[in-house]
Amino acid sequence: MSTTPSDPLAALGDLPGVADAVDSVRKAVDRVYGHRVMRRRSNEVTAEAALRGARGSASLSGADWNLEEVRRRTDFSGEDEARIVGAALRLTAEAGQLLSIWRQSPLRVLARLHLVAAGGATPDDTVGRPRLAGEPVEEPLIEAPVPGADEVSGRLEGLSQLIIAGGSAPALVTASVVHGELLALRPFASHNGLVARTAERIVLIGSGLDPKSICPAEVGHAEQGRAAYVAAFEGYVSGSPEGMAAWIAHCGRSVGLGVRESTAVCEALQRGAA
């Protein structure tokens, strides 16, 4: 992978196919923001996008509920799937509250996200902090080798510094790397997939690409399916230019599918059907 010391994320934008993915996402996002419903009912679109995004993220973590069940339920305690859906909903609600902190202290935000995801259900002290040496990781979808605690600490610090430094990388590239790196590291004892996808959402919102949070990439990740998600992630883990480009393109398609979902919501609101 070709990188520069000053802005390694920006260099990823030069990989084959990445510029096209970035351009496609930008045009799709611009189209949905230009929809006439967004002028007066954007809050409703944001709320619906949050619900659908949470449902999509939960499905990738093993709780594949239909949307109406997510909408109907009020109690998310009890069985494992309910707790997963509840965690996804809490994270989606929390994401917008952490934007101002993300740029200054991304590690603090990640710790907060894990605390929110766990919801106080874990009785030990693993919640809200990166795992220590020897502590197990629960993330059934991702089977890649789990890095050791020292490697996790170093790579989290490196990711944090890249975010704090900013740079010229497109929002899609930065969001994809944040998502992929957190999946690769699985820094917490649990809920790493949910946290990684929420962090992707935070980058897309905070970058200005999707300031109203109406383009839920989680919907697209779920729609493409768990097998495609894992296959694209394996490209990220490989570290090869082709693998990295494939992962970024996959994330771009996910945002595009999220845009399509919210466009449908806008059309339904316009017809008075939602």
PDB file of C-alpha atoms in Angstrom:
ATOM      1  CA  MET A   1       0.000   0.000   0.000  1.00  0.00           C
ATOM      2  CA  SER A   2       1.370   3.387  -1.012  1.00  0.00           C
ATOM      3  CA  THR A   3       1.254   5.837   1.867  1.00  0.00           C
ATOM      4  CA  THR A   4       2.837   9.100   2.909  1.00  0.00           C
ATOM      5  CA  PRO A   5       3.991   9.758   6.475  1.00  0.00           C
ATOM      6  CA  SER A   6       2.038  12.999   6.683  1.00  0.00           C
ATOM      7  CA  ASP A   7      -1.342  11.742   5.443  1.00  0.00           C
ATOM      8  CA  PRO A   8      -1.534   7.956   5.039  1.00  0.00           C
ATOM      9  CA  LEU A   9      -5.324   7.905   4.818  1.00  0.00           C
ATOM     10  CA  ALA A  10      -5.355  10.332   1.900  1.00  0.00           C
ATOM     11  CA  ALA A  11      -3.018   8.034  -0.023  1.00  0.00           C
ATOM     12  CA  LEU A  12      -5.692   5.330   0.067  1.00  0.00           C
ATOM     13  CA  GLY A  13      -7.799   7.573  -2.146  1.00  0.00           C
ATOM     14  CA  ASP A  14      -5.345   6.884  -4.959  1.00  0.00           C
ATOM     15  CA  LEU A  15      -6.005   3.136  -4.951  1.00  0.00           C
ATOM     16  CA  PRO A  16      -7.736   1.813  -8.086  1.00  0.00           C
ATOM     17  CA  GLY A  17     -11.492   2.228  -7.892  1.00  0.00           C
ATOM     18  CA  VAL A  18     -11.521   4.245  -4.685  1.00  0.00           C
ATOM     19  CA  ALA A  19     -11.966   7.623  -6.373  1.00  0.00           C
ATOM     20  CA  ASP A  20     -14.963   6.235  -8.263  1.00  0.00           C
ATOM     21  CA  ALA A  21     -16.470   4.927  -5.020  1.00  0.00           C
ATOM     22  CA  VAL A  22     -15.965   8.289  -3.324  1.00  0.00           C
ATOM     23  CA  ASP A  23     -17.534  10.138  -6.259  1.00  0.00           C
ATOM     24  CA  SER A  24     -20.502   7.768  -6.426  1.00  0.00           C
ATOM     25  CA  VAL A  25     -21.198   8.192  -2.708  1.00  0.00           C
ATOM     26  CA  ARG A  26     -20.935  11.958  -2.877  1.00  0.00           C
ATOM     27  CA  LYS A  27     -23.419  12.159  -5.767  1.00  0.00           C
ATOM     28  CA  ALA A  28     -25.862   9.781  -4.066  1.00  0.00           C
ATOM     29  CA  VAL A  29     -25.744  11.725  -0.799  1.00  0.00           C
ATOM     30  CA  ASP A  30     -26.230  15.027  -2.617  1.00  0.00           C
ATOM     31  CA  ARG A  31     -29.318  13.635  -4.365  1.00  0.00           C
ATOM     32  CA  VAL A  32     -31.085  12.563  -1.193  1.00  0.00           C
ATOM     33  CA  TYR A  33     -30.212  15.835   0.560  1.00  0.00           C
ATOM     34  CA  GLY A  34     -31.782  17.637  -2.376  1.00  0.00           C
ATOM     35  CA  HIS A  35     -35.087  15.800  -1.994  1.00  0.00           C
ATOM     36  CA  ARG A  36     -37.944  18.215  -1.345  1.00  0.00           C
ATOM     37  CA  VAL A  37     -39.007  16.315   1.804  1.00  0.00           C
ATOM     38  CA  MET A  38     -35.663  17.163   3.405  1.00  0.00           C
ATOM     39  CA  ARG A  39     -36.553  20.850   3.477  1.00  0.00           C
ATOM     40  CA  ARG A  40     -39.356  20.407   5.998  1.00  0.00           C
ATOM     41  CA  ARG A  41     -39.248  16.889   7.409  1.00  0.00           C
ATOM     42  CA  SER A  42     -35.576  16.076   7.744  1.00  0.00           C
ATOM     43  CA  ASN A  43     -35.969  15.206  11.445  1.00  0.00           C
ATOM     44  CA  GLU A  44     -38.403  12.444  10.541  1.00  0.00           C
ATOM     45  CA  VAL A  45     -36.013  11.062   7.934  1.00  0.00           C
ATOM     46  CA  THR A  46     -33.165  11.159  10.455  1.00  0.00           C
ATOM     47  CA  ALA A  47     -35.230   9.261  13.041  1.00  0.00           C
ATOM     48  CA  GLU A  48     -36.241   6.607  10.544  1.00  0.00           C
ATOM     49  CA  ALA A  49     -32.674   6.266   9.255  1.00  0.00           C
ATOM     50  CA  ALA A  50     -31.469   5.752  12.815  1.00  0.00           C
ATOM     51  CA  LEU A  51     -34.001   2.980  13.409  1.00  0.00           C
ATOM     52  CA  ARG A  52     -33.170   1.230  10.152  1.00  0.00           C
ATOM     53  CA  GLY A  53     -29.441   1.638  10.693  1.00  0.00           C
ATOM     54  CA  ALA A  54     -29.672   0.096  14.155  1.00  0.00           C
ATOM     55  CA  ARG A  55     -31.700  -2.791  12.768  1.00  0.00           C
ATOM     56  CA  GLY A  56     -29.050  -3.379  10.073  1.00  0.00           C
ATOM     57  CA  SER A  57     -26.138  -3.294  12.492  1.00  0.00           C
ATOM     58  CA  ALA A  58     -27.890  -5.677  14.879  1.00  0.00           C
ATOM     59  CA  SER A  59     -28.543  -8.136  12.064  1.00  0.00           C
ATOM     60  CA  LEU A  60     -24.802  -8.358  11.364  1.00  0.00           C
ATOM     61  CA  SER A  61     -24.254  -9.158  15.028  1.00  0.00           C
ATOM     62  CA  GLY A  62     -26.706 -12.040  14.951  1.00  0.00           C
ATOM     63  CA  ALA A  63     -30.096 -10.434  15.647  1.00  0.00           C
ATOM     64  CA  ASP A  64     -31.817 -10.329  12.262  1.00  0.00           C
ATOM     65  CA  TRP A  65     -35.186  -8.899  13.280  1.00  0.00           C
ATOM     66  CA  ASN A  66     -37.633  -7.374  10.857  1.00  0.00           C
ATOM     67  CA  LEU A  67     -38.045  -3.632  11.046  1.00  0.00           C
ATOM     68  CA  GLU A  68     -41.556  -3.692  12.482  1.00  0.00           C
ATOM     69  CA  GLU A  69     -40.431  -5.877  15.373  1.00  0.00           C
ATOM     70  CA  VAL A  70     -37.655  -3.396  16.179  1.00  0.00           C
ATOM     71  CA  ARG A  71     -40.168  -0.562  15.968  1.00  0.00           C
ATOM     72  CA  ARG A  72     -42.733  -2.338  18.131  1.00  0.00           C
ATOM     73  CA  ARG A  73     -40.556  -3.634  20.960  1.00  0.00           C
ATOM     74  CA  THR A  74     -39.963  -1.633  24.115  1.00  0.00           C
ATOM     75  CA  ASP A  75     -38.201  -4.251  26.221  1.00  0.00           C
ATOM     76  CA  PHE A  76     -34.767  -5.286  24.998  1.00  0.00           C
ATOM     77  CA  SER A  77     -33.699  -7.273  28.029  1.00  0.00           C
ATOM     78  CA  GLY A  78     -33.818 -11.012  28.288  1.00  0.00           C
ATOM     79  CA  GLU A  79     -32.698 -13.092  25.330  1.00  0.00           C
ATOM     80  CA  ASP A  80     -29.411 -12.473  23.534  1.00  0.00           C
ATOM     81  CA  GLU A  81     -30.969 -11.161  20.315  1.00  0.00           C
ATOM     82  CA  ALA A  82     -33.062  -8.594  22.172  1.00  0.00           C
ATOM     83  CA  ARG A  83     -29.988  -7.342  24.000  1.00  0.00           C
ATOM     84  CA  ILE A  84     -28.126  -6.982  20.691  1.00  0.00           C
ATOM     85  CA  VAL A  85     -30.955  -4.953  19.158  1.00  0.00           C
ATOM     86  CA  GLY A  86     -31.164  -2.819  22.287  1.00  0.00           C
ATOM     87  CA  ALA A  87     -27.430  -2.171  22.159  1.00  0.00           C
ATOM     88  CA  ALA A  88     -27.635  -1.142  18.494  1.00  0.00           C
ATOM     89  CA  LEU A  89     -30.476   1.268  19.218  1.00  0.00           C
ATOM     90  CA  ARG A  90     -28.633   2.827  22.155  1.00  0.00           C
ATOM     91  CA  LEU A  91     -25.482   3.271  20.086  1.00  0.00           C
ATOM     92  CA  THR A  92     -27.334   4.925  17.239  1.00  0.00           C
ATOM     93  CA  ALA A  93     -28.942   7.361  19.673  1.00  0.00           C
ATOM     94  CA  GLU A  94     -25.598   8.076  21.320  1.00  0.00           C
ATOM     95  CA  ALA A  95     -23.599   8.678  18.121  1.00  0.00           C
ATOM     96  CA  GLY A  96     -24.877  12.188  17.545  1.00  0.00           C
ATOM     97  CA  GLN A  97     -23.974  13.234  21.091  1.00  0.00           C
ATOM     98  CA  LEU A  98     -20.291  12.401  20.650  1.00  0.00           C
ATOM     99  CA  LEU A  99     -19.377  14.336  17.512  1.00  0.00           C
ATOM    100  CA  SER A 100     -17.665  17.203  19.319  1.00  0.00           C
ATOM    101  CA  ILE A 101     -15.518  14.808  21.345  1.00  0.00           C
ATOM    102  CA  TRP A 102     -14.528  12.504  18.469  1.00  0.00           C
ATOM    103  CA  ARG A 103     -12.031  14.860  16.834  1.00  0.00           C
ATOM    104  CA  GLN A 104     -10.244  15.586  20.115  1.00  0.00           C
ATOM    105  CA  SER A 105     -10.450  12.232  21.874  1.00  0.00           C
ATOM    106  CA  PRO A 106     -11.575   9.308  19.712  1.00  0.00           C
ATOM    107  CA  LEU A 107     -10.421   6.758  22.293  1.00  0.00           C
ATOM    108  CA  ARG A 108     -12.688   8.347  24.873  1.00  0.00           C
ATOM    109  CA  VAL A 109     -15.574   8.076  22.425  1.00  0.00           C
ATOM    110  CA  LEU A 110     -14.853   4.417  21.716  1.00  0.00           C
ATOM    111  CA  ALA A 111     -14.812   3.668  25.438  1.00  0.00           C
ATOM    112  CA  ARG A 112     -18.133   5.450  25.809  1.00  0.00           C
ATOM    113  CA  LEU A 113     -19.624   3.516  22.897  1.00  0.00           C
ATOM    114  CA  HIS A 114     -18.662   0.223  24.474  1.00  0.00           C
ATOM    115  CA  LEU A 115     -20.153   1.293  27.785  1.00  0.00           C
ATOM    116  CA  VAL A 116     -23.397   2.245  26.039  1.00  0.00           C
ATOM    117  CA  ALA A 117     -23.478  -1.004  24.065  1.00  0.00           C
ATOM    118  CA  ALA A 118     -22.930  -3.119  27.175  1.00  0.00           C
ATOM    119  CA  GLY A 119     -25.738  -1.256  28.916  1.00  0.00           C
ATOM    120  CA  GLY A 120     -24.472  -2.157  32.358  1.00  0.00           C
ATOM    121  CA  ALA A 121     -25.237  -5.831  31.755  1.00  0.00           C
ATOM    122  CA  THR A 122     -21.678  -7.042  32.301  1.00  0.00           C
ATOM    123  CA  PRO A 123     -20.849  -7.357  35.999  1.00  0.00           C
ATOM    124  CA  ASP A 124     -17.045  -7.124  35.662  1.00  0.00           C
ATOM    125  CA  ASP A 125     -14.641  -4.308  34.834  1.00  0.00           C
ATOM    126  CA  THR A 126     -14.148  -5.113  31.144  1.00  0.00           C
ATOM    127  CA  VAL A 127     -16.792  -2.579  30.080  1.00  0.00           C
ATOM    128  CA  GLY A 128     -15.646   0.734  28.669  1.00  0.00           C
ATOM    129  CA  ARG A 129     -11.964  -0.095  28.283  1.00  0.00           C
ATOM    130  CA  PRO A 130      -9.751  -2.014  25.845  1.00  0.00           C
ATOM    131  CA  ARG A 131      -9.197  -5.624  26.813  1.00  0.00           C
ATOM    132  CA  LEU A 132      -6.110  -6.706  28.712  1.00  0.00           C
ATOM    133  CA  ALA A 133      -3.767  -9.574  27.920  1.00  0.00           C
ATOM    134  CA  GLY A 134      -5.514 -12.908  28.275  1.00  0.00           C
ATOM    135  CA  GLU A 135      -9.044 -11.532  28.264  1.00  0.00           C
ATOM    136  CA  PRO A 136     -11.353 -13.302  25.797  1.00  0.00           C
ATOM    137  CA  VAL A 137     -13.206 -11.625  22.941  1.00  0.00           C
ATOM    138  CA  GLU A 138     -16.785 -12.383  21.931  1.00  0.00           C
ATOM    139  CA  GLU A 139     -17.405 -11.506  18.267  1.00  0.00           C
ATOM    140  CA  PRO A 140     -18.928 -14.515  16.488  1.00  0.00           C
ATOM    141  CA  LEU A 141     -19.077 -13.071  12.957  1.00  0.00           C
ATOM    142  CA  ILE A 142     -15.381 -12.179  12.678  1.00  0.00           C
ATOM    143  CA  GLU A 143     -13.036 -15.152  12.736  1.00  0.00           C
ATOM    144  CA  ALA A 144      -9.743 -13.410  11.891  1.00  0.00           C
ATOM    145  CA  PRO A 145      -6.953 -13.879  14.448  1.00  0.00           C
ATOM    146  CA  VAL A 146      -7.354 -11.586  17.453  1.00  0.00           C
ATOM    147  CA  PRO A 147      -4.387  -9.226  17.984  1.00  0.00           C
ATOM    148  CA  GLY A 148      -2.751  -9.202  21.393  1.00  0.00           C
ATOM    149  CA  ALA A 149      -3.430  -6.455  23.907  1.00  0.00           C
ATOM    150  CA  ASP A 150      -0.131  -4.658  23.234  1.00  0.00           C
ATOM    151  CA  GLU A 151      -0.791  -4.560  19.499  1.00  0.00           C
ATOM    152  CA  VAL A 152      -4.326  -3.338  20.130  1.00  0.00           C
ATOM    153  CA  SER A 153      -3.046  -0.517  22.321  1.00  0.00           C
ATOM    154  CA  GLY A 154      -0.464   0.614  19.774  1.00  0.00           C
ATOM    155  CA  ARG A 155      -2.799   0.489  16.790  1.00  0.00           C
ATOM    156  CA  LEU A 156      -5.603   2.252  18.651  1.00  0.00           C
ATOM    157  CA  GLU A 157      -3.205   5.034  19.535  1.00  0.00           C
ATOM    158  CA  GLY A 158      -2.096   5.263  15.921  1.00  0.00           C
ATOM    159  CA  LEU A 159      -5.688   5.426  14.709  1.00  0.00           C
ATOM    160  CA  SER A 160      -6.458   8.075  17.294  1.00  0.00           C
ATOM    161  CA  GLN A 161      -3.559  10.226  16.149  1.00  0.00           C
ATOM    162  CA  LEU A 162      -4.664  10.006  12.524  1.00  0.00           C
ATOM    163  CA  ILE A 163      -8.157  11.166  13.452  1.00  0.00           C
ATOM    164  CA  ILE A 164      -6.916  13.999  15.642  1.00  0.00           C
ATOM    165  CA  ALA A 165      -4.475  15.164  12.971  1.00  0.00           C
ATOM    166  CA  GLY A 166      -7.229  15.295  10.377  1.00  0.00           C
ATOM    167  CA  GLY A 167      -6.043  15.391   6.800  1.00  0.00           C
ATOM    168  CA  SER A 168      -7.391  15.466   3.282  1.00  0.00           C
ATOM    169  CA  ALA A 169      -8.721  11.920   3.021  1.00  0.00           C
ATOM    170  CA  PRO A 170     -12.325  11.669   1.767  1.00  0.00           C
ATOM    171  CA  ALA A 171     -14.885  10.907   4.450  1.00  0.00           C
ATOM    172  CA  LEU A 172     -15.646   7.505   2.917  1.00  0.00           C
ATOM    173  CA  VAL A 173     -11.986   6.481   3.146  1.00  0.00           C
ATOM    174  CA  THR A 174     -11.611   7.595   6.765  1.00  0.00           C
ATOM    175  CA  ALA A 175     -14.896   5.972   7.809  1.00  0.00           C
ATOM    176  CA  SER A 176     -13.948   2.714   6.087  1.00  0.00           C
ATOM    177  CA  VAL A 177     -10.543   2.583   7.770  1.00  0.00           C
ATOM    178  CA  VAL A 178     -11.987   3.349  11.214  1.00  0.00           C
ATOM    179  CA  HIS A 179     -14.605   0.632  10.726  1.00  0.00           C
ATOM    180  CA  GLY A 180     -12.123  -1.915   9.382  1.00  0.00           C
ATOM    181  CA  GLU A 181      -9.460  -1.233  11.978  1.00  0.00           C
ATOM    182  CA  LEU A 182     -11.867  -1.632  14.876  1.00  0.00           C
ATOM    183  CA  LEU A 183     -13.150  -4.894  13.430  1.00  0.00           C
ATOM    184  CA  ALA A 184      -9.582  -6.107  12.968  1.00  0.00           C
ATOM    185  CA  LEU A 185      -8.530  -5.162  16.503  1.00  0.00           C
ATOM    186  CA  ARG A 186     -11.720  -6.113  18.356  1.00  0.00           C
ATOM    187  CA  PRO A 187     -10.393  -3.976  21.207  1.00  0.00           C
ATOM    188  CA  PHE A 188     -13.212  -4.731  23.647  1.00  0.00           C
ATOM    189  CA  ALA A 189     -14.402  -7.939  25.242  1.00  0.00           C
ATOM    190  CA  SER A 190     -17.735  -7.715  23.395  1.00  0.00           C
ATOM    191  CA  HIS A 191     -19.878  -5.638  21.002  1.00  0.00           C
ATOM    192  CA  ASN A 192     -16.943  -4.783  18.720  1.00  0.00           C
ATOM    193  CA  GLY A 193     -18.922  -5.021  15.498  1.00  0.00           C
ATOM    194  CA  LEU A 194     -21.645  -2.733  16.814  1.00  0.00           C
ATOM    195  CA  VAL A 195     -19.052  -0.242  18.043  1.00  0.00           C
ATOM    196  CA  ALA A 196     -17.124  -0.344  14.751  1.00  0.00           C
ATOM    197  CA  ARG A 197     -20.221   0.379  12.676  1.00  0.00           C
ATOM    198  CA  THR A 198     -21.246   3.202  15.009  1.00  0.00           C
ATOM    199  CA  ALA A 199     -17.780   4.730  14.699  1.00  0.00           C
ATOM    200  CA  GLU A 200     -18.161   4.587  10.914  1.00  0.00           C
ATOM    201  CA  ARG A 201     -21.450   6.481  11.305  1.00  0.00           C
ATOM    202  CA  ILE A 202     -19.780   9.117  13.509  1.00  0.00           C
ATOM    203  CA  VAL A 203     -17.087   9.750  10.888  1.00  0.00           C
ATOM    204  CA  LEU A 204     -19.636  10.095   8.084  1.00  0.00           C
ATOM    205  CA  ILE A 205     -21.689  12.568  10.127  1.00  0.00           C
ATOM    206  CA  GLY A 206     -18.805  14.540  11.597  1.00  0.00           C
ATOM    207  CA  SER A 207     -16.997  14.873   8.276  1.00  0.00           C
ATOM    208  CA  GLY A 208     -19.924  16.778   6.820  1.00  0.00           C
ATOM    209  CA  LEU A 209     -20.703  14.116   4.226  1.00  0.00           C
ATOM    210  CA  ASP A 210     -23.913  13.156   6.043  1.00  0.00           C
ATOM    211  CA  PRO A 211     -24.462  15.868   8.690  1.00  0.00           C
ATOM    212  CA  LYS A 212     -28.123  14.979   9.315  1.00  0.00           C
ATOM    213  CA  SER A 213     -27.351  11.242   9.611  1.00  0.00           C
ATOM    214  CA  ILE A 214     -29.803  10.159   6.927  1.00  0.00           C
ATOM    215  CA  CYS A 215     -27.532   7.763   4.993  1.00  0.00           C
ATOM    216  CA  PRO A 216     -27.239   4.663   7.212  1.00  0.00           C
ATOM    217  CA  ALA A 217     -24.336   2.579   5.962  1.00  0.00           C
ATOM    218  CA  GLU A 218     -25.413  -0.157   8.381  1.00  0.00           C
ATOM    219  CA  VAL A 219     -28.456  -0.761   6.180  1.00  0.00           C
ATOM    220  CA  GLY A 220     -26.213  -1.350   3.206  1.00  0.00           C
ATOM    221  CA  HIS A 221     -23.808  -3.601   5.081  1.00  0.00           C
ATOM    222  CA  ALA A 222     -26.752  -5.762   6.144  1.00  0.00           C
ATOM    223  CA  GLU A 223     -28.382  -5.735   2.702  1.00  0.00           C
ATOM    224  CA  GLN A 224     -25.195  -6.953   1.033  1.00  0.00           C
ATOM    225  CA  GLY A 225     -25.173  -9.836   3.506  1.00  0.00           C
ATOM    226  CA  ARG A 226     -22.911 -11.232   6.176  1.00  0.00           C
ATOM    227  CA  ALA A 227     -20.841 -13.279   3.716  1.00  0.00           C
ATOM    228  CA  ALA A 228     -20.043 -10.226   1.581  1.00  0.00           C
ATOM    229  CA  TYR A 229     -19.256  -8.212   4.705  1.00  0.00           C
ATOM    230  CA  VAL A 230     -16.788 -10.811   5.947  1.00  0.00           C
ATOM    231  CA  ALA A 231     -15.217 -11.244   2.505  1.00  0.00           C
ATOM    232  CA  ALA A 232     -14.669  -7.505   2.132  1.00  0.00           C
ATOM    233  CA  PHE A 233     -13.264  -7.307   5.647  1.00  0.00           C
ATOM    234  CA  GLU A 234     -10.774 -10.040   4.808  1.00  0.00           C
ATOM    235  CA  GLY A 235      -9.508  -7.719   2.089  1.00  0.00           C
ATOM    236  CA  TYR A 236      -8.940  -5.039   4.707  1.00  0.00           C
ATOM    237  CA  VAL A 237      -7.109  -7.432   6.991  1.00  0.00           C
ATOM    238  CA  SER A 238      -4.852  -8.524   4.124  1.00  0.00           C
ATOM    239  CA  GLY A 239      -3.465  -4.994   3.916  1.00  0.00           C
ATOM    240  CA  SER A 240      -2.953  -5.366   0.161  1.00  0.00           C
ATOM    241  CA  PRO A 241      -3.874  -2.448  -2.116  1.00  0.00           C
ATOM    242  CA  GLU A 242      -6.513  -4.594  -3.802  1.00  0.00           C
ATOM    243  CA  GLY A 243      -7.947  -5.718  -0.480  1.00  0.00           C
ATOM    244  CA  MET A 244      -8.062  -2.218   0.953  1.00  0.00           C
ATOM    245  CA  ALA A 245      -9.716  -0.875  -2.195  1.00  0.00           C
ATOM    246  CA  ALA A 246     -12.286  -3.683  -2.096  1.00  0.00           C
ATOM    247  CA  TRP A 247     -13.161  -2.891   1.514  1.00  0.00           C
ATOM    248  CA  ILE A 248     -13.543   0.826   0.821  1.00  0.00           C
ATOM    249  CA  ALA A 249     -15.685   0.063  -2.230  1.00  0.00           C
ATOM    250  CA  HIS A 250     -17.847  -2.267  -0.122  1.00  0.00           C
ATOM    251  CA  CYS A 251     -18.354   0.501   2.449  1.00  0.00           C
ATOM    252  CA  GLY A 252     -19.176   2.897  -0.371  1.00  0.00           C
ATOM    253  CA  ARG A 253     -21.851   0.554  -1.699  1.00  0.00           C
ATOM    254  CA  SER A 254     -23.220   0.296   1.832  1.00  0.00           C
ATOM    255  CA  VAL A 255     -23.603   4.062   2.081  1.00  0.00           C
ATOM    256  CA  GLY A 256     -25.231   4.077  -1.360  1.00  0.00           C
ATOM    257  CA  LEU A 257     -27.749   1.468  -0.251  1.00  0.00           C
ATOM    258  CA  GLY A 258     -28.393   3.505   2.895  1.00  0.00           C
ATOM    259  CA  VAL A 259     -29.101   6.485   0.657  1.00  0.00           C
ATOM    260  CA  ARG A 260     -31.532   4.384  -1.353  1.00  0.00           C
ATOM    261  CA  GLU A 261     -33.321   3.384   1.861  1.00  0.00           C
ATOM    262  CA  SER A 262     -33.697   6.998   3.011  1.00  0.00           C
ATOM    263  CA  THR A 263     -34.796   8.087  -0.455  1.00  0.00           C
ATOM    264  CA  ALA A 264     -37.602   5.539  -0.150  1.00  0.00           C
ATOM    265  CA  VAL A 265     -38.483   7.020   3.237  1.00  0.00           C
ATOM    266  CA  CYS A 266     -38.597  10.498   1.679  1.00  0.00           C
ATOM    267  CA  GLU A 267     -40.885   9.235  -1.087  1.00  0.00           C
ATOM    268  CA  ALA A 268     -43.182   7.569   1.442  1.00  0.00           C
ATOM    269  CA  LEU A 269     -43.371  10.751   3.515  1.00  0.00           C
ATOM    270  CA  GLN A 270     -44.138  12.730   0.395  1.00  0.00           C
ATOM    271  CA  ARG A 271     -47.012  10.381  -0.421  1.00  0.00           C
ATOM    272  CA  GLY A 272     -48.254  10.534   3.150  1.00  0.00           C
ATOM    273  CA  ALA A 273     -47.607   6.825   3.625  1.00  0.00           C
ATOM    274  CA  ALA A 274     -45.096   7.128   6.505  1.00  0.00           C
TER     275      ALA A 274
END
